[in-house]
Amino acid sequence: MENSQDPNFKELYTIPSHSSWFSWDDIHQVEQNSLKEFFDASSITRTPKIYKEYRDFIICKYREDPSRRLTFSEVRKSLVGDLSLIHKVFLFLESWNLINFNAPKRDDDDDYVGGEDRWNVRVEEGAPYGVKVVANPNSLKPVLPPPVAVNGTGNGVLASPLASFKDRYAELAKVKKLVCGNCKGSCDSGCYEYIKDRSFVICLECFKSENFGENKAAGDFEFNNCSRSNGNMGSAWSEAETLLLLESVLKYGDDWEVVAQHVQTKSKLDCISKLIQLPFGELMFGAGNGKPRLWDASDSISSIKQVKLDSSEVSDASNDLKNENEQNGNVEDVTPPQKRIRTGRVPDASNSLMKQVSRLSMMVGPHITSSASEAAVAALCYENLCPREIFEVNDDGSHKLGSSENEIQRASPVKDSDMEERHATDIPDASSMNIIPAALRMRAATATALGAAAAHAKLLADQEDRVIEYQVAKIIEMQAKKLQRKMRCIEDLELIMKKEDVQMKELVESLLSKRMNVLKMIFSAGISRWGDRATVTAHAPSVP
Amino acid sequence: MKSHSTWGVSKNPVKFRMPTAENLVPIRLDIEIDGQRFRDAFTWNPSDPDSEVVVFAKRTVRDLKLPPAFVTQIAQSIQSQLGDFRSYEGQDMYTGEKIIPIKVDLRVNHTLIKDQFLWDLNNFESDPEEFARTFCKDLGIDDPEVGPAIAFAIREQLYEIAIQNVSSARESRISKKGRRGFEHSLPSKAGGTGLDLMKLYGFRSSVIRKRKEWDVYEPIVDKLSKEEVGILEAKEERNA
């Protein structure tokens, strides 16, 4: 128990997100409810303190080697107390996966109904993706599993620490089909989108027959040509095409109409997205075009965050951008969806960031960096659920806009301002959805950098601690030595004193004996004592 | 105070029963007729109707192809042991706050088991069978007879102590007549075998055992060879 609370001793362990209540220093309500007998003060053999000792010991024991399965028989020999009670605690901890989480399944496990089923359930719960760092329980919210998780990568291995949004959700984006909210038919040719809730869509037929659904009027819908959006999006690029694209980009800058014409086989959108996907695409943007439009480098990041929906400011910010809201002809009075200009980050900002990350990860150990990036990605996945929704909806709605003015960015009415600000850099670009992975990657990198920096700081602090401890120990040692020396001095002094004492005594004795000798000699010489002599001399005159 | 606690409350007497979740009585049979010996151990639910006993005896004899004379012997033996148990039923059982050490030292076929652990007599949720199952699973014991044997050994010891507690309750009732007022300390003093709880659970001590004591409370399982079993059996015969 002592060890586990020693800050120098902290290691990272994963526990499932549904056990996130666990804390070394506290007993949670869940524990109190499940193991009431410890908390009803019915006996001195069952107190919260004893429970905590049991719990901490069992968990520590498991963590000595998390890869093996801890058995009850192993634990109980070291715990004093009622066997059944300890067993209950053990089962409780096991059921919450606080122990034996990473351990291999026992194959002869007939206590748990349907071993294989249980395993699957665990995957659905999202445990692997919801793993969290115990040392800092409040930093992450439980994370919902991204859809990729379901098809069985299973055991909690993240695809790659910095997997981009695109990598993760590409399948989803492709698979997504629009289904009419009224007739449930698929809207292949085109559809009308309900602007208040972008997930609601009706097909052309339903719109024409004014079959809008409850509480919705014609004015709330906006035309959306899905056939284009689902068209040749996913088609692969050949090498020749890519070369052609690069060539034409170098030649024409970001005049995408011309570029697309040059590439011929691909649409303008495809060209843009491909270029961004290319590893050096962002560089091309920065260097290749003389007249930056999409990437307005003059705008600082902070100003991006504060971009308001104020249209005057919007038009002011960049003259090239036209805030044009193309509406379907027969819905004139529609309130235009809120729009705003979005300026991407300066591309080299990400480069320096990457450098920062790599520098930071050089400083700390690789495992710390990897766990930091893992945590970062997990947090991003959680956060980006909202942007993803926006993304999915806008994906359809925007291509129409994109066809005329692809620079226009549309932010959907994000719920609260805080969110808006946080996602300001993330809100998907309507036309080029590949900015999302870029932005995401950037955020992931930022988060990783922060995490790594925090870990490094922690390490430094720990080191400092150790140094201080060491110094204090040293000081104490020195003091002890000093005291010892003093003691020795005092002892020496004492010895000397004793010696002197003895000498003194000897001296006294010898003096005495000398005196005796003198006296004896006097007596033997017949000389009277001083007193006698005095009387003699006193009497002398009387004697004639 | 909760009225329906599954935990015995030390101050209030409980009606006599097995101090486990299931009120099952350990029954041991050892019958010898004409040189044929039948030994067995199992648990019996005392609330089952007595007619079951004879049915069980008959079936056992038939299944094991024993001479018919065994039927009455078996039935009688079970009946008398059940009778013993029932004679205590209805009496008060003062367990006090008592945690007792239980020792298991068994040989089942080729498996030798030695173990020691603590058992709370007030825990009416305890389940020796469940414990035995976990034990066998944890230690990888395949022999299906081992688990029940361990559970039985635990039950037998619990039963014995439960009986002691009834008689100690009797003593305390007698001594109570002489005095006025009730002394709670009496039943726990009378128990004798219980551990000193204050020593174990006091504020100063930790419930984590000292490392040197781990071996004492560690289960030991030995697999015996056929020869060893033969030697042991011969020894047991001689002792009997």
mmCIF file of N, CA and C in Angstrom, chain A residues 1 36-37 40-46 49-50 53-54 57 61 64 70-74 76-85 87-88 91 106 108-111, chain B residues 1-2 7-8 97 99 115-120 123 125-127 130-131 133-135 137-139 197-198 200-203 205-209 213-214 217-219:
data_model
loop_
_atom_site.group_PDB
_atom_site.id
_atom_site.type_symbol
_atom_site.label_atom_id
_atom_site.label_comp_id
_atom_site.label_asym_id
_atom_site.label_seq_id
_atom_site.Cartn_x
_atom_site.Cartn_y
_atom_site.Cartn_z
ATOM 1 N N MET A 1 0.834 -1.201 0.000
ATOM 2 C CA MET A 1 0.000 0.000 0.000
ATOM 3 C C MET A 1 0.866 1.248 0.000
ATOM 4 N N LYS A 36 -22.091 -3.387 1.296
ATOM 5 C CA LYS A 36 -22.701 -2.643 2.397
ATOM 6 C C LYS A 36 -22.125 -3.027 3.747
ATOM 7 N N GLU A 37 -21.781 -4.311 3.903
ATOM 8 C CA GLU A 37 -21.412 -4.777 5.233
ATOM 9 C C GLU A 37 -20.230 -4.031 5.824
ATOM 10 N N ASP A 40 -21.811 -0.417 7.449
ATOM 11 C CA ASP A 40 -22.926 -0.233 8.374
ATOM 12 C C ASP A 40 -22.462 -0.306 9.824
ATOM 13 N N ALA A 41 -21.170 -0.262 10.019
ATOM 14 C CA ALA A 41 -20.613 -0.194 11.365
ATOM 15 C C ALA A 41 -21.140 -1.303 12.265
ATOM 16 N N SER A 42 -21.323 -2.479 11.691
ATOM 17 C CA SER A 42 -21.888 -3.558 12.489
ATOM 18 C C SER A 42 -20.822 -4.346 13.231
ATOM 19 N N SER A 43 -19.591 -4.197 12.822
ATOM 20 C CA SER A 43 -18.563 -4.985 13.492
ATOM 21 C C SER A 43 -17.210 -4.318 13.299
ATOM 22 N N ILE A 44 -16.334 -4.554 14.246
ATOM 23 C CA ILE A 44 -14.990 -4.005 14.069
ATOM 24 C C ILE A 44 -14.221 -4.782 13.025
ATOM 25 N N THR A 45 -14.770 -5.929 12.626
ATOM 26 C CA THR A 45 -14.071 -6.685 11.599
ATOM 27 C C THR A 45 -14.454 -6.227 10.202
ATOM 28 N N ARG A 46 -15.414 -5.305 10.149
ATOM 29 C CA ARG A 46 -15.800 -4.829 8.822
ATOM 30 C C ARG A 46 -15.928 -3.313 8.872
ATOM 31 N N LYS A 49 -12.054 1.203 6.667
ATOM 32 C CA LYS A 49 -10.579 1.148 6.620
ATOM 33 C C LYS A 49 -10.106 -0.240 6.196
ATOM 34 N N ILE A 50 -10.766 -1.242 6.770
ATOM 35 C CA ILE A 50 -10.364 -2.601 6.432
ATOM 36 C C ILE A 50 -10.687 -2.896 4.978
ATOM 37 N N GLU A 53 -8.075 -1.442 2.884
ATOM 38 C CA GLU A 53 -6.833 -2.220 2.913
ATOM 39 C C GLU A 53 -6.935 -3.446 2.026
ATOM 40 N N TYR A 54 -8.083 -4.129 2.124
ATOM 41 C CA TYR A 54 -8.290 -5.292 1.263
ATOM 42 C C TYR A 54 -8.157 -4.882 -0.197
ATOM 43 N N PHE A 57 -4.753 -3.766 -1.345
ATOM 44 C CA PHE A 57 -3.799 -4.871 -1.430
ATOM 45 C C PHE A 57 -4.057 -5.711 -2.667
ATOM 46 N N LYS A 61 -1.557 -6.169 -5.684
ATOM 47 C CA LYS A 61 -1.074 -7.512 -5.969
ATOM 48 C C LYS A 61 -1.251 -7.804 -7.456
ATOM 49 N N GLU A 64 1.263 -6.050 -9.673
ATOM 50 C CA GLU A 64 2.645 -6.501 -9.696
ATOM 51 C C GLU A 64 2.956 -7.146 -11.034
ATOM 52 N N LEU A 70 -4.845 -12.912 -11.647
ATOM 53 C CA LEU A 70 -4.749 -13.035 -10.192
ATOM 54 C C LEU A 70 -5.884 -13.911 -9.697
ATOM 55 N N THR A 71 -5.534 -14.906 -8.866
ATOM 56 C CA THR A 71 -6.594 -15.766 -8.354
ATOM 57 C C THR A 71 -6.852 -15.445 -6.891
ATOM 58 N N PHE A 72 -8.024 -15.831 -6.474
ATOM 59 C CA PHE A 72 -8.428 -15.574 -5.105
ATOM 60 C C PHE A 72 -7.500 -16.290 -4.134
ATOM 61 N N SER A 73 -7.149 -17.535 -4.484
ATOM 62 C CA SER A 73 -6.309 -18.316 -3.574
ATOM 63 C C SER A 73 -4.963 -17.650 -3.345
ATOM 64 N N GLU A 74 -4.526 -16.887 -4.344
ATOM 65 C CA GLU A 74 -3.257 -16.205 -4.220
ATOM 66 C C GLU A 74 -3.359 -15.049 -3.229
ATOM 67 N N ARG A 76 -5.765 -14.538 -0.762
ATOM 68 C CA ARG A 76 -6.338 -14.685 0.572
ATOM 69 C C ARG A 76 -5.312 -15.055 1.624
ATOM 70 N N LYS A 77 -4.213 -15.705 1.187
ATOM 71 C CA LYS A 77 -3.241 -16.096 2.191
ATOM 72 C C LYS A 77 -2.597 -14.886 2.849
ATOM 73 N N SER A 78 -2.657 -13.753 2.172
ATOM 74 C CA SER A 78 -2.013 -12.568 2.746
ATOM 75 C C SER A 78 -2.988 -11.637 3.439
ATOM 76 N N LEU A 79 -4.234 -11.999 3.492
ATOM 77 C CA LEU A 79 -5.205 -11.106 4.114
ATOM 78 C C LEU A 79 -5.828 -11.764 5.334
ATOM 79 N N VAL A 80 -5.872 -11.008 6.390
ATOM 80 C CA VAL A 80 -6.516 -11.494 7.594
ATOM 81 C C VAL A 80 -7.994 -11.185 7.471
ATOM 82 N N GLY A 81 -8.827 -12.142 7.720
ATOM 83 C CA GLY A 81 -10.240 -11.843 7.744
ATOM 84 C C GLY A 81 -11.083 -12.967 7.203
ATOM 85 N N ASP A 82 -12.382 -12.760 7.319
ATOM 86 C CA ASP A 82 -13.344 -13.763 6.902
ATOM 87 C C ASP A 82 -13.151 -14.066 5.426
ATOM 88 N N LEU A 83 -13.014 -15.354 5.153
ATOM 89 C CA LEU A 83 -12.749 -15.790 3.790
ATOM 90 C C LEU A 83 -13.838 -15.355 2.823
ATOM 91 N N SER A 84 -15.068 -15.529 3.237
ATOM 92 C CA SER A 84 -16.168 -15.200 2.330
ATOM 93 C C SER A 84 -16.186 -13.720 2.011
ATOM 94 N N LEU A 85 -15.828 -12.957 3.019
ATOM 95 C CA LEU A 85 -15.838 -11.506 2.848
ATOM 96 C C LEU A 85 -14.747 -11.084 1.861
ATOM 97 N N HIS A 87 -13.488 -12.894 -0.359
ATOM 98 C CA HIS A 87 -13.905 -13.380 -1.666
ATOM 99 C C HIS A 87 -14.880 -12.417 -2.318
ATOM 100 N N LYS A 88 -15.758 -11.883 -1.496
ATOM 101 C CA LYS A 88 -16.736 -10.940 -2.041
ATOM 102 C C LYS A 88 -16.035 -9.701 -2.590
ATOM 103 N N LEU A 91 -14.347 -10.635 -5.832
ATOM 104 C CA LEU A 91 -15.270 -10.740 -6.966
ATOM 105 C C LEU A 91 -15.749 -9.367 -7.407
ATOM 106 N N ARG A 106 -9.814 -17.006 -18.529
ATOM 107 C CA ARG A 106 -9.690 -18.385 -18.116
ATOM 108 C C ARG A 106 -10.637 -19.179 -18.997
ATOM 109 N N ASP A 108 -11.726 -22.257 -18.672
ATOM 110 C CA ASP A 108 -12.716 -23.108 -17.995
ATOM 111 C C ASP A 108 -13.609 -22.280 -17.089
ATOM 112 N N ASP A 109 -13.995 -21.160 -17.612
ATOM 113 C CA ASP A 109 -14.717 -20.203 -16.782
ATOM 114 C C ASP A 109 -16.214 -20.433 -16.900
ATOM 115 N N ASP A 110 -16.736 -21.341 -16.129
ATOM 116 C CA ASP A 110 -18.167 -21.579 -16.295
ATOM 117 C C ASP A 110 -19.002 -20.712 -15.370
ATOM 118 N N ASP A 111 -18.316 -19.987 -14.499
ATOM 119 C CA ASP A 111 -19.074 -19.109 -13.622
ATOM 120 C C ASP A 111 -19.697 -17.957 -14.393
ATOM 121 N N MET B 1 -30.522 0.383 13.087
ATOM 122 C CA MET B 1 -30.117 -0.989 12.773
ATOM 123 C C MET B 1 -31.080 -1.618 11.790
ATOM 124 N N LYS B 2 -30.522 -2.229 10.832
ATOM 125 C CA LYS B 2 -31.377 -2.922 9.867
ATOM 126 C C LYS B 2 -31.883 -4.203 10.504
ATOM 127 N N TRP B 7 -26.118 -10.558 8.160
ATOM 128 C CA TRP B 7 -25.030 -10.781 9.109
ATOM 129 C C TRP B 7 -25.626 -10.960 10.487
ATOM 130 N N GLY B 8 -25.095 -11.954 11.168
ATOM 131 C CA GLY B 8 -25.542 -12.140 12.531
ATOM 132 C C GLY B 8 -25.092 -10.949 13.352
ATOM 133 N N GLU B 97 -18.883 -11.987 18.470
ATOM 134 C CA GLU B 97 -18.137 -11.625 17.269
ATOM 135 C C GLU B 97 -17.028 -12.626 17.153
ATOM 136 N N ILE B 99 -14.475 -14.933 14.760
ATOM 137 C CA ILE B 99 -13.868 -15.402 13.519
ATOM 138 C C ILE B 99 -12.952 -16.545 13.895
ATOM 139 N N ASP B 115 -4.678 -26.678 4.053
ATOM 140 C CA ASP B 115 -5.009 -25.261 3.930
ATOM 141 C C ASP B 115 -5.491 -24.755 5.277
ATOM 142 N N GLN B 116 -5.427 -23.434 5.398
ATOM 143 C CA GLN B 116 -5.893 -22.800 6.630
ATOM 144 C C GLN B 116 -6.410 -21.419 6.294
ATOM 145 N N PHE B 117 -7.556 -21.069 6.865
ATOM 146 C CA PHE B 117 -8.081 -19.733 6.600
ATOM 147 C C PHE B 117 -9.039 -19.350 7.712
ATOM 148 N N LEU B 118 -9.508 -18.126 7.662
ATOM 149 C CA LEU B 118 -10.397 -17.642 8.715
ATOM 150 C C LEU B 118 -11.831 -17.626 8.219
ATOM 151 N N TRP B 119 -12.720 -17.850 9.148
ATOM 152 C CA TRP B 119 -14.127 -17.913 8.775
ATOM 153 C C TRP B 119 -14.943 -17.142 9.813
ATOM 154 N N ASP B 120 -15.802 -16.279 9.314
ATOM 155 C CA ASP B 120 -16.629 -15.487 10.220
ATOM 156 C C ASP B 120 -17.934 -16.240 10.487
ATOM 157 N N ASN B 123 -21.222 -14.518 9.393
ATOM 158 C CA ASN B 123 -21.504 -14.247 7.997
ATOM 159 C C ASN B 123 -22.417 -15.336 7.454
ATOM 160 N N GLU B 125 -23.833 -15.298 4.819
ATOM 161 C CA GLU B 125 -23.801 -15.319 3.357
ATOM 162 C C GLU B 125 -22.704 -16.239 2.857
ATOM 163 N N SER B 126 -21.956 -16.765 3.784
ATOM 164 C CA SER B 126 -20.790 -17.532 3.360
ATOM 165 C C SER B 126 -21.239 -18.820 2.669
ATOM 166 N N ASP B 127 -20.383 -19.282 1.799
ATOM 167 C CA ASP B 127 -20.766 -20.409 0.964
ATOM 168 C C ASP B 127 -19.558 -21.325 0.768
ATOM 169 N N GLU B 130 -19.099 -22.684 -2.790
ATOM 170 C CA GLU B 130 -18.566 -21.690 -3.730
ATOM 171 C C GLU B 130 -17.057 -21.532 -3.532
ATOM 172 N N PHE B 131 -16.681 -21.480 -2.272
ATOM 173 C CA PHE B 131 -15.245 -21.362 -1.979
ATOM 174 C C PHE B 131 -14.475 -22.543 -2.541
ATOM 175 N N ARG B 133 -15.236 -24.461 -4.993
ATOM 176 C CA ARG B 133 -15.154 -24.373 -6.453
ATOM 177 C C ARG B 133 -14.024 -23.441 -6.871
ATOM 178 N N THR B 134 -14.005 -22.244 -6.256
ATOM 179 C CA THR B 134 -12.950 -21.286 -6.587
ATOM 180 C C THR B 134 -11.578 -21.884 -6.310
ATOM 181 N N PHE B 135 -11.507 -22.572 -5.182
ATOM 182 C CA PHE B 135 -10.247 -23.186 -4.776
ATOM 183 C C PHE B 135 -9.740 -24.129 -5.861
ATOM 184 N N LYS B 137 -10.603 -24.307 -8.952
ATOM 185 C CA LYS B 137 -10.333 -23.637 -10.207
ATOM 186 C C LYS B 137 -8.976 -22.929 -10.129
ATOM 187 N N ASP B 138 -8.762 -22.239 -9.019
ATOM 188 C CA ASP B 138 -7.526 -21.464 -8.881
ATOM 189 C C ASP B 138 -6.304 -22.356 -8.882
ATOM 190 N N LEU B 139 -6.448 -23.504 -8.253
ATOM 191 C CA LEU B 139 -5.278 -24.356 -8.120
ATOM 192 C C LEU B 139 -5.240 -25.448 -9.175
ATOM 193 N N LEU B 197 -10.117 -10.591 18.335
ATOM 194 C CA LEU B 197 -10.424 -9.684 17.221
ATOM 195 C C LEU B 197 -9.761 -8.332 17.382
ATOM 196 N N MET B 198 -9.689 -7.906 18.641
ATOM 197 C CA MET B 198 -9.084 -6.586 18.850
ATOM 198 C C MET B 198 -7.633 -6.579 18.366
ATOM 199 N N LEU B 200 -6.494 -8.438 15.981
ATOM 200 C CA LEU B 200 -6.425 -8.527 14.531
ATOM 201 C C LEU B 200 -6.891 -7.248 13.852
ATOM 202 N N TYR B 201 -7.919 -6.650 14.414
ATOM 203 C CA TYR B 201 -8.556 -5.558 13.705
ATOM 204 C C TYR B 201 -8.378 -4.213 14.391
ATOM 205 N N GLY B 202 -7.564 -4.186 15.405
ATOM 206 C CA GLY B 202 -7.381 -2.931 16.122
ATOM 207 C C GLY B 202 -6.843 -1.845 15.210
ATOM 208 N N PHE B 203 -6.814 -0.656 15.750
ATOM 209 C CA PHE B 203 -6.406 0.461 14.903
ATOM 210 C C PHE B 203 -4.952 0.347 14.467
ATOM 211 N N SER B 205 -3.130 -2.475 13.960
ATOM 212 C CA SER B 205 -2.696 -3.553 13.088
ATOM 213 C C SER B 205 -3.301 -3.382 11.707
ATOM 214 N N SER B 206 -2.648 -4.010 10.767
ATOM 215 C CA SER B 206 -3.134 -3.973 9.399
ATOM 216 C C SER B 206 -3.719 -5.338 9.091
ATOM 217 N N VAL B 207 -4.697 -5.349 8.197
ATOM 218 C CA VAL B 207 -5.264 -6.647 7.839
ATOM 219 C C VAL B 207 -4.409 -7.353 6.798
ATOM 220 N N ILE B 208 -3.360 -6.695 6.403
ATOM 221 C CA ILE B 208 -2.425 -7.393 5.523
ATOM 222 C C ILE B 208 -1.512 -8.243 6.400
ATOM 223 N N ARG B 209 -1.496 -9.522 6.106
ATOM 224 C CA ARG B 209 -0.722 -10.428 6.935
ATOM 225 C C ARG B 209 0.765 -10.180 6.793
ATOM 226 N N GLU B 213 3.931 -15.063 7.685
ATOM 227 C CA GLU B 213 2.763 -15.898 7.981
ATOM 228 C C GLU B 213 2.077 -16.393 6.724
ATOM 229 N N TRP B 214 2.502 -15.852 5.575
ATOM 230 C CA TRP B 214 1.805 -16.216 4.344
ATOM 231 C C TRP B 214 1.824 -17.719 4.111
ATOM 232 N N TYR B 217 -0.865 -19.741 5.816
ATOM 233 C CA TYR B 217 -2.226 -19.657 5.308
ATOM 234 C C TYR B 217 -2.314 -19.960 3.823
ATOM 235 N N GLU B 218 -1.236 -20.478 3.315
ATOM 236 C CA GLU B 218 -1.226 -20.761 1.885
ATOM 237 C C GLU B 218 -1.736 -22.166 1.637
ATOM 238 N N PRO B 219 -2.593 -22.320 0.642
ATOM 239 C CA PRO B 219 -3.046 -23.682 0.337
ATOM 240 C C PRO B 219 -1.923 -24.503 -0.270
#
